[in-house]
Amino acid sequence: MFSLERWEEIFDTIRKNKLRTFLTGVSVASGIFILVILLGVSTGMQNGVQSQFQRDAANRISVWTGVTSVEYKGLNPGRRIQLKNRDYDLADRKYQDQLEYKSALYRIWGGLINYKNESGNYRVEGVLPDYQFLESATLTDGRYINYSDNDEYRKVAVIGKKVYNDLFKDKKSAVNKFIEIRGVLFKVIGVYTDPGGEREEARVFVPLKTSQKVFGAGEDLGGLAFTLPQEENFDQAVKTSQEFTAKLAKQLKESHTIAPEDESAIRISNSLENMKTVYDMMRNIRLFFWFVGIATILAGVVGVSNIMLIIVKERTKEIGIRKALGAQPLSVIGMILHESVFVTTIAGFFGLLLGMLLLEFVGPMVETDFISNPTVNFQVAITTVIILIFAGAIAGFFPAWKAARIKPIVALRDE
Amino acid sequence: MIEIKDLHKSYKTGASSLHVLKGINFSVKEGELVSIMGSSGSGKSTLLNILGMLDEADEGTYTLDNFPIKNLNEKVAAKYRNKFLGFIFQSFNLINYKSALDNVALPLYYQGVGRKERMDKSFAYLEKVGLADWAHHLPNELSGGQKQRVAIARALASDPKVLLADEPTGALDTKTSYEVMDLIQGINDEGKTILVVTHEDDIAHMTKRIVNLKDGVIIDDSRVNQVRAIENV
């Protein structure tokens, strides 16, 4: 099977039949190439969607308010609902055992911030210590807000990396420096980064009570944020968080005298629930790509066997001659299979290489939110090439076998 | 060398069957040059195919060099063909993407002869048929007569017991035909057993014995005075 003589014979045949070899090669190489690109784009989409969801804690539940849309107990619709400290305290007390992280927050939109000669407008939020984890923030310098900061109304601030880059041009540590927020001096205690990127890092956090006092908010809150502890089972986690969300909504609606069916007064977004939708979608996308990929491979296999059939047909006479000269059936099968497997292998790896090179060099240049870093698992790609070669050999075996059974007398009959 | 007794062969065509060979008894001794003649449909090609193990008889016995040729599977048939027989066809049947030399070397490849020896031997046979200068040409660069010479060299390459030629001059003009026959006569003079199927009288008379076939039976089998082809070129 692997004798030098056979190889010489194969190379001879390939050299003398360049077009045929080229066509077989192109069909195999393009199949693999398309598959690699598909798998790459599929991975890229997955990466893209995943990075969109890394901004905040994956299981975050956020509450904010709007205006009522339904008349209830004599109250007119169009009433603005304002969350108060007691709403948070009640939820905290009631669900203490169920909650992992929790925070109330108060927002000041467009807080003008000065440091020395630099200034900028950033979102300022009054938050509780847990908020760091609700935001998936990581500190690069200093510390986050703690409970004593809050209880003692300390004027301290944690600033985002973008704020730091904008204001602290000297690149020295911002910790213990004083910044002015709406004319009030705050001491910087930490700098954070956020996987959500610049938009999420253009913010300043201060203790909740400090913010309410300094900016004259009284007992008002801008929103609530919670996470529930992680659970092993994703579906179970979704169910638990949905139950919690429902209870929380019911309680808030009761205390603010809102109709139970009013969807616009109390808004609750459940990341986990959203994530489930996205994961389902992503799974479907992946399935779709696999389907297309497998169909492509099938088309490749059909293409290879088709070409093999034509080759055998074209070589019928030659096979007849070879048999008349003493070629044994097995040697005929071997010759045809050996040649086809050799051509498919070379072409398959060429297509693989081309696809991977394209992903390698063009992949990083793709700049959209939905595709990032399209790569292909090398092992998967190699496996597909091997499958294709194997399938090609199987598909080629039957024509070869048929060829081996051709009676030389039939093959040699003059037309 | 060849012993045939009571050979029958029929082909099925739809419902009816066509009885092509109706009891052939025939033997060839070593060193003979025999022509098998007959009109088309007389069964001469069928007989040659059976002799060449390309086809099998329905009845009767066939012995080649004391080997009974019966119920051969493909593998053994291929081995025997390679060892005992050399074929020369009307349409040459060269492999068109292989050079003359490679074509001649093919039977040796299937005998498992090493490359170096194979090429040397093949070249010697090409020299013998006068085509040493054309060794590296492809068949389509050769004339009809040259192609048939390559085919003859190829048939000789495996040093077979018997050469079987099916209308070897059928596709050639008279002059070239005689040149090819001259070559065949030369090979026979060296002692090789050769069977030639032909329907041309002049070609048949260049052999030493003519077997006449008609409707599947031998109607005449007689020795003739061999006409040397070279005299007519």
PDB file of N, CA and C in Angstrom, chain A residues 5-6 8-9 12-13 16 315 317-318 321-329 331 408-409 412 414, chain B residues 49 54-55 74-75 78-79 81-82 87 89 91 93-95 97-98 102 106 109-110 115 118 154:
ATOM      1  N   GLU A   5       6.873   2.332  -5.207  1.00  0.00           N
ATOM      2  CA  GLU A   5       6.376   2.125  -6.571  1.00  0.00           C
ATOM      3  C   GLU A   5       4.992   2.729  -6.740  1.00  0.00           C
ATOM      4  N   ARG A   6       4.141   2.489  -5.721  1.00  0.00           N
ATOM      5  CA  ARG A   6       2.779   2.995  -5.781  1.00  0.00           C
ATOM      6  C   ARG A   6       2.781   4.522  -5.818  1.00  0.00           C
ATOM      7  N   GLU A   8       5.120   6.474  -6.854  1.00  0.00           N
ATOM      8  CA  GLU A   8       5.580   6.920  -8.169  1.00  0.00           C
ATOM      9  C   GLU A   8       4.440   6.880  -9.163  1.00  0.00           C
ATOM     10  N   GLU A   9       3.676   5.796  -9.091  1.00  0.00           N
ATOM     11  CA  GLU A   9       2.539   5.617  -9.988  1.00  0.00           C
ATOM     12  C   GLU A   9       1.498   6.732  -9.770  1.00  0.00           C
ATOM     13  N   ASP A  12       2.792  10.091 -10.908  1.00  0.00           N
ATOM     14  CA  ASP A  12       2.760  10.061 -12.364  1.00  0.00           C
ATOM     15  C   ASP A  12       1.362  10.407 -12.862  1.00  0.00           C
ATOM     16  N   THR A  13       0.375   9.737 -12.287  1.00  0.00           N
ATOM     17  CA  THR A  13      -1.011   9.955 -12.698  1.00  0.00           C
ATOM     18  C   THR A  13      -1.440  11.388 -12.430  1.00  0.00           C
ATOM     19  N   LYS A  16       0.099  13.866 -14.815  1.00  0.00           N
ATOM     20  CA  LYS A  16      -0.427  13.797 -16.175  1.00  0.00           C
ATOM     21  C   LYS A  16      -1.892  14.198 -16.253  1.00  0.00           C
ATOM     22  N   ARG A 315     -11.603   6.393 -16.589  1.00  0.00           N
ATOM     23  CA  ARG A 315     -10.455   5.488 -16.587  1.00  0.00           C
ATOM     24  C   ARG A 315     -10.833   4.037 -16.846  1.00  0.00           C
ATOM     25  N   LYS A 317     -11.346   2.309 -19.447  1.00  0.00           N
ATOM     26  CA  LYS A 317     -10.513   1.643 -20.452  1.00  0.00           C
ATOM     27  C   LYS A 317      -9.111   1.376 -19.910  1.00  0.00           C
ATOM     28  N   GLU A 318      -8.583   2.413 -19.232  1.00  0.00           N
ATOM     29  CA  GLU A 318      -7.251   2.260 -18.650  1.00  0.00           C
ATOM     30  C   GLU A 318      -7.225   1.105 -17.653  1.00  0.00           C
ATOM     31  N   ILE A 321      -7.166  -2.094 -19.479  1.00  0.00           N
ATOM     32  CA  ILE A 321      -5.817  -2.375 -19.989  1.00  0.00           C
ATOM     33  C   ILE A 321      -4.938  -2.907 -18.871  1.00  0.00           C
ATOM     34  N   ARG A 322      -4.988  -2.208 -17.725  1.00  0.00           N
ATOM     35  CA  ARG A 322      -4.164  -2.616 -16.591  1.00  0.00           C
ATOM     36  C   ARG A 322      -4.496  -4.041 -16.171  1.00  0.00           C
ATOM     37  N   LYS A 323      -5.805  -4.357 -16.169  1.00  0.00           N
ATOM     38  CA  LYS A 323      -6.197  -5.702 -15.757  1.00  0.00           C
ATOM     39  C   LYS A 323      -5.727  -6.738 -16.777  1.00  0.00           C
ATOM     40  N   ALA A 324      -5.824  -6.388 -18.056  1.00  0.00           N
ATOM     41  CA  ALA A 324      -5.359  -7.311 -19.093  1.00  0.00           C
ATOM     42  C   ALA A 324      -3.854  -7.555 -18.939  1.00  0.00           C
ATOM     43  N   LEU A 325      -3.151  -6.546 -18.439  1.00  0.00           N
ATOM     44  CA  LEU A 325      -1.699  -6.684 -18.278  1.00  0.00           C
ATOM     45  C   LEU A 325      -1.329  -7.333 -16.947  1.00  0.00           C
ATOM     46  N   GLY A 326      -2.355  -7.641 -16.146  1.00  0.00           N
ATOM     47  CA  GLY A 326      -2.062  -8.387 -14.928  1.00  0.00           C
ATOM     48  C   GLY A 326      -2.305  -7.638 -13.632  1.00  0.00           C
ATOM     49  N   ALA A 327      -3.028  -6.501 -13.672  1.00  0.00           N
ATOM     50  CA  ALA A 327      -3.339  -5.798 -12.440  1.00  0.00           C
ATOM     51  C   ALA A 327      -4.395  -6.574 -11.674  1.00  0.00           C
ATOM     52  N   GLN A 328      -4.183  -6.770 -10.378  1.00  0.00           N
ATOM     53  CA  GLN A 328      -5.152  -7.497  -9.580  1.00  0.00           C
ATOM     54  C   GLN A 328      -6.206  -6.524  -9.066  1.00  0.00           C
ATOM     55  N   PRO A 329      -7.425  -7.051  -8.796  1.00  0.00           N
ATOM     56  CA  PRO A 329      -8.522  -6.158  -8.370  1.00  0.00           C
ATOM     57  C   PRO A 329      -8.124  -5.244  -7.215  1.00  0.00           C
ATOM     58  N   SER A 331      -5.282  -4.144  -6.382  1.00  0.00           N
ATOM     59  CA  SER A 331      -4.335  -3.099  -6.781  1.00  0.00           C
ATOM     60  C   SER A 331      -5.049  -1.962  -7.490  1.00  0.00           C
ATOM     61  N   PRO A 408     -12.163  -6.940 -18.096  1.00  0.00           N
ATOM     62  CA  PRO A 408     -11.304  -6.278 -19.078  1.00  0.00           C
ATOM     63  C   PRO A 408     -11.896  -6.340 -20.475  1.00  0.00           C
ATOM     64  N   ILE A 409     -12.575  -7.427 -20.769  1.00  0.00           N
ATOM     65  CA  ILE A 409     -13.139  -7.579 -22.111  1.00  0.00           C
ATOM     66  C   ILE A 409     -14.172  -6.502 -22.401  1.00  0.00           C
ATOM     67  N   LEU A 412     -12.355  -3.056 -22.693  1.00  0.00           N
ATOM     68  CA  LEU A 412     -11.521  -2.918 -23.881  1.00  0.00           C
ATOM     69  C   LEU A 412     -12.307  -2.945 -25.189  1.00  0.00           C
ATOM     70  N   ASP A 414     -14.097  -2.085 -28.296  1.00  0.00           N
ATOM     71  CA  ASP A 414     -13.982  -0.870 -29.117  1.00  0.00           C
ATOM     72  C   ASP A 414     -15.353  -0.279 -29.363  1.00  0.00           C
TER      73      ASP A 414
ATOM     74  N   ASN B  49     -10.673 -14.222 -26.742  1.00  0.00           N
ATOM     75  CA  ASN B  49     -10.908 -13.725 -25.389  1.00  0.00           C
ATOM     76  C   ASN B  49     -10.841 -14.841 -24.358  1.00  0.00           C
ATOM     77  N   LEU B  54      -9.805 -13.452 -20.721  1.00  0.00           N
ATOM     78  CA  LEU B  54     -10.618 -12.254 -20.534  1.00  0.00           C
ATOM     79  C   LEU B  54     -12.077 -12.649 -20.454  1.00  0.00           C
ATOM     80  N   ASP B  55     -12.358 -13.872 -20.836  1.00  0.00           N
ATOM     81  CA  ASP B  55     -13.717 -14.385 -20.854  1.00  0.00           C
ATOM     82  C   ASP B  55     -13.641 -15.861 -20.497  1.00  0.00           C
ATOM     83  N   GLU B  74     -10.736 -13.579 -10.075  1.00  0.00           N
ATOM     84  CA  GLU B  74     -10.106 -12.408 -10.705  1.00  0.00           C
ATOM     85  C   GLU B  74      -8.616 -12.333 -10.397  1.00  0.00           C
ATOM     86  N   LYS B  75      -8.295 -12.661  -9.163  1.00  0.00           N
ATOM     87  CA  LYS B  75      -6.915 -12.496  -8.706  1.00  0.00           C
ATOM     88  C   LYS B  75      -5.978 -13.437  -9.460  1.00  0.00           C
ATOM     89  N   ALA B  78      -5.723 -12.623 -13.154  1.00  0.00           N
ATOM     90  CA  ALA B  78      -4.816 -11.507 -13.389  1.00  0.00           C
ATOM     91  C   ALA B  78      -3.360 -11.982 -13.347  1.00  0.00           C
ATOM     92  N   LYS B  79      -3.084 -12.878 -12.398  1.00  0.00           N
ATOM     93  CA  LYS B  79      -1.724 -13.387 -12.251  1.00  0.00           C
ATOM     94  C   LYS B  79      -1.320 -14.200 -13.486  1.00  0.00           C
ATOM     95  N   ARG B  81      -2.661 -14.086 -16.505  1.00  0.00           N
ATOM     96  CA  ARG B  81      -2.552 -13.208 -17.673  1.00  0.00           C
ATOM     97  C   ARG B  81      -1.187 -12.565 -17.720  1.00  0.00           C
ATOM     98  N   ASN B  82      -0.782 -12.092 -16.542  1.00  0.00           N
ATOM     99  CA  ASN B  82       0.494 -11.393 -16.456  1.00  0.00           C
ATOM    100  C   ASN B  82       1.668 -12.315 -16.765  1.00  0.00           C
ATOM    101  N   PHE B  87      -0.811  -9.339 -24.753  1.00  0.00           N
ATOM    102  CA  PHE B  87      -1.914  -8.949 -25.621  1.00  0.00           C
ATOM    103  C   PHE B  87      -1.498  -7.881 -26.617  1.00  0.00           C
ATOM    104  N   PHE B  89      -3.673  -5.466 -29.297  1.00  0.00           N
ATOM    105  CA  PHE B  89      -5.051  -5.158 -29.675  1.00  0.00           C
ATOM    106  C   PHE B  89      -5.095  -4.376 -30.984  1.00  0.00           C
ATOM    107  N   SER B  91      -6.862  -1.693 -31.439  1.00  0.00           N
ATOM    108  CA  SER B  91      -6.787  -0.255 -31.146  1.00  0.00           C
ATOM    109  C   SER B  91      -5.661   0.064 -30.168  1.00  0.00           C
ATOM    110  N   ASN B  93      -4.586   0.150 -27.400  1.00  0.00           N
ATOM    111  CA  ASN B  93      -4.830   0.181 -25.962  1.00  0.00           C
ATOM    112  C   ASN B  93      -3.600   0.550 -25.137  1.00  0.00           C
ATOM    113  N   LEU B  94      -2.959   1.618 -25.560  1.00  0.00           N
ATOM    114  CA  LEU B  94      -1.878   2.166 -24.728  1.00  0.00           C
ATOM    115  C   LEU B  94      -2.510   3.132 -23.738  1.00  0.00           C
ATOM    116  N   ILE B  95      -1.877   3.328 -22.591  1.00  0.00           N
ATOM    117  CA  ILE B  95      -2.383   4.320 -21.635  1.00  0.00           C
ATOM    118  C   ILE B  95      -1.856   5.674 -22.086  1.00  0.00           C
ATOM    119  N   TYR B  97      -1.631   8.712 -21.065  1.00  0.00           N
ATOM    120  CA  TYR B  97      -0.850   9.712 -20.337  1.00  0.00           C
ATOM    121  C   TYR B  97       0.522   9.176 -19.896  1.00  0.00           C
ATOM    122  N   LYS B  98       0.811   7.961 -20.359  1.00  0.00           N
ATOM    123  CA  LYS B  98       2.116   7.403 -20.023  1.00  0.00           C
ATOM    124  C   LYS B  98       2.995   7.360 -21.273  1.00  0.00           C
ATOM    125  N   ASP B 102       7.023   3.924 -20.268  1.00  0.00           N
ATOM    126  CA  ASP B 102       6.204   3.574 -19.103  1.00  0.00           C
ATOM    127  C   ASP B 102       5.129   2.569 -19.467  1.00  0.00           C
ATOM    128  N   LEU B 106       4.663  -1.327 -17.782  1.00  0.00           N
ATOM    129  CA  LEU B 106       3.508  -1.624 -16.931  1.00  0.00           C
ATOM    130  C   LEU B 106       3.348  -3.093 -16.519  1.00  0.00           C
ATOM    131  N   TYR B 109       5.703  -3.777 -13.869  1.00  0.00           N
ATOM    132  CA  TYR B 109       5.280  -3.177 -12.598  1.00  0.00           C
ATOM    133  C   TYR B 109       4.365  -4.137 -11.855  1.00  0.00           C
ATOM    134  N   TYR B 110       3.432  -4.745 -12.608  1.00  0.00           N
ATOM    135  CA  TYR B 110       2.503  -5.674 -11.967  1.00  0.00           C
ATOM    136  C   TYR B 110       3.158  -7.011 -11.626  1.00  0.00           C
ATOM    137  N   ARG B 115      12.148  -0.758 -10.155  1.00  0.00           N
ATOM    138  CA  ARG B 115      12.097   0.304 -11.144  1.00  0.00           C
ATOM    139  C   ARG B 115      13.263   0.276 -12.135  1.00  0.00           C
ATOM    140  N   ARG B 118      13.127  -2.652 -14.393  1.00  0.00           N
ATOM    141  CA  ARG B 118      11.942  -2.505 -15.220  1.00  0.00           C
ATOM    142  C   ARG B 118      12.235  -1.593 -16.418  1.00  0.00           C
ATOM    143  N   ARG B 154       5.282  -3.989 -25.294  1.00  0.00           N
ATOM    144  CA  ARG B 154       4.643  -4.174 -23.988  1.00  0.00           C
ATOM    145  C   ARG B 154       4.214  -5.632 -23.800  1.00  0.00           C
TER     146      ARG B 154
END
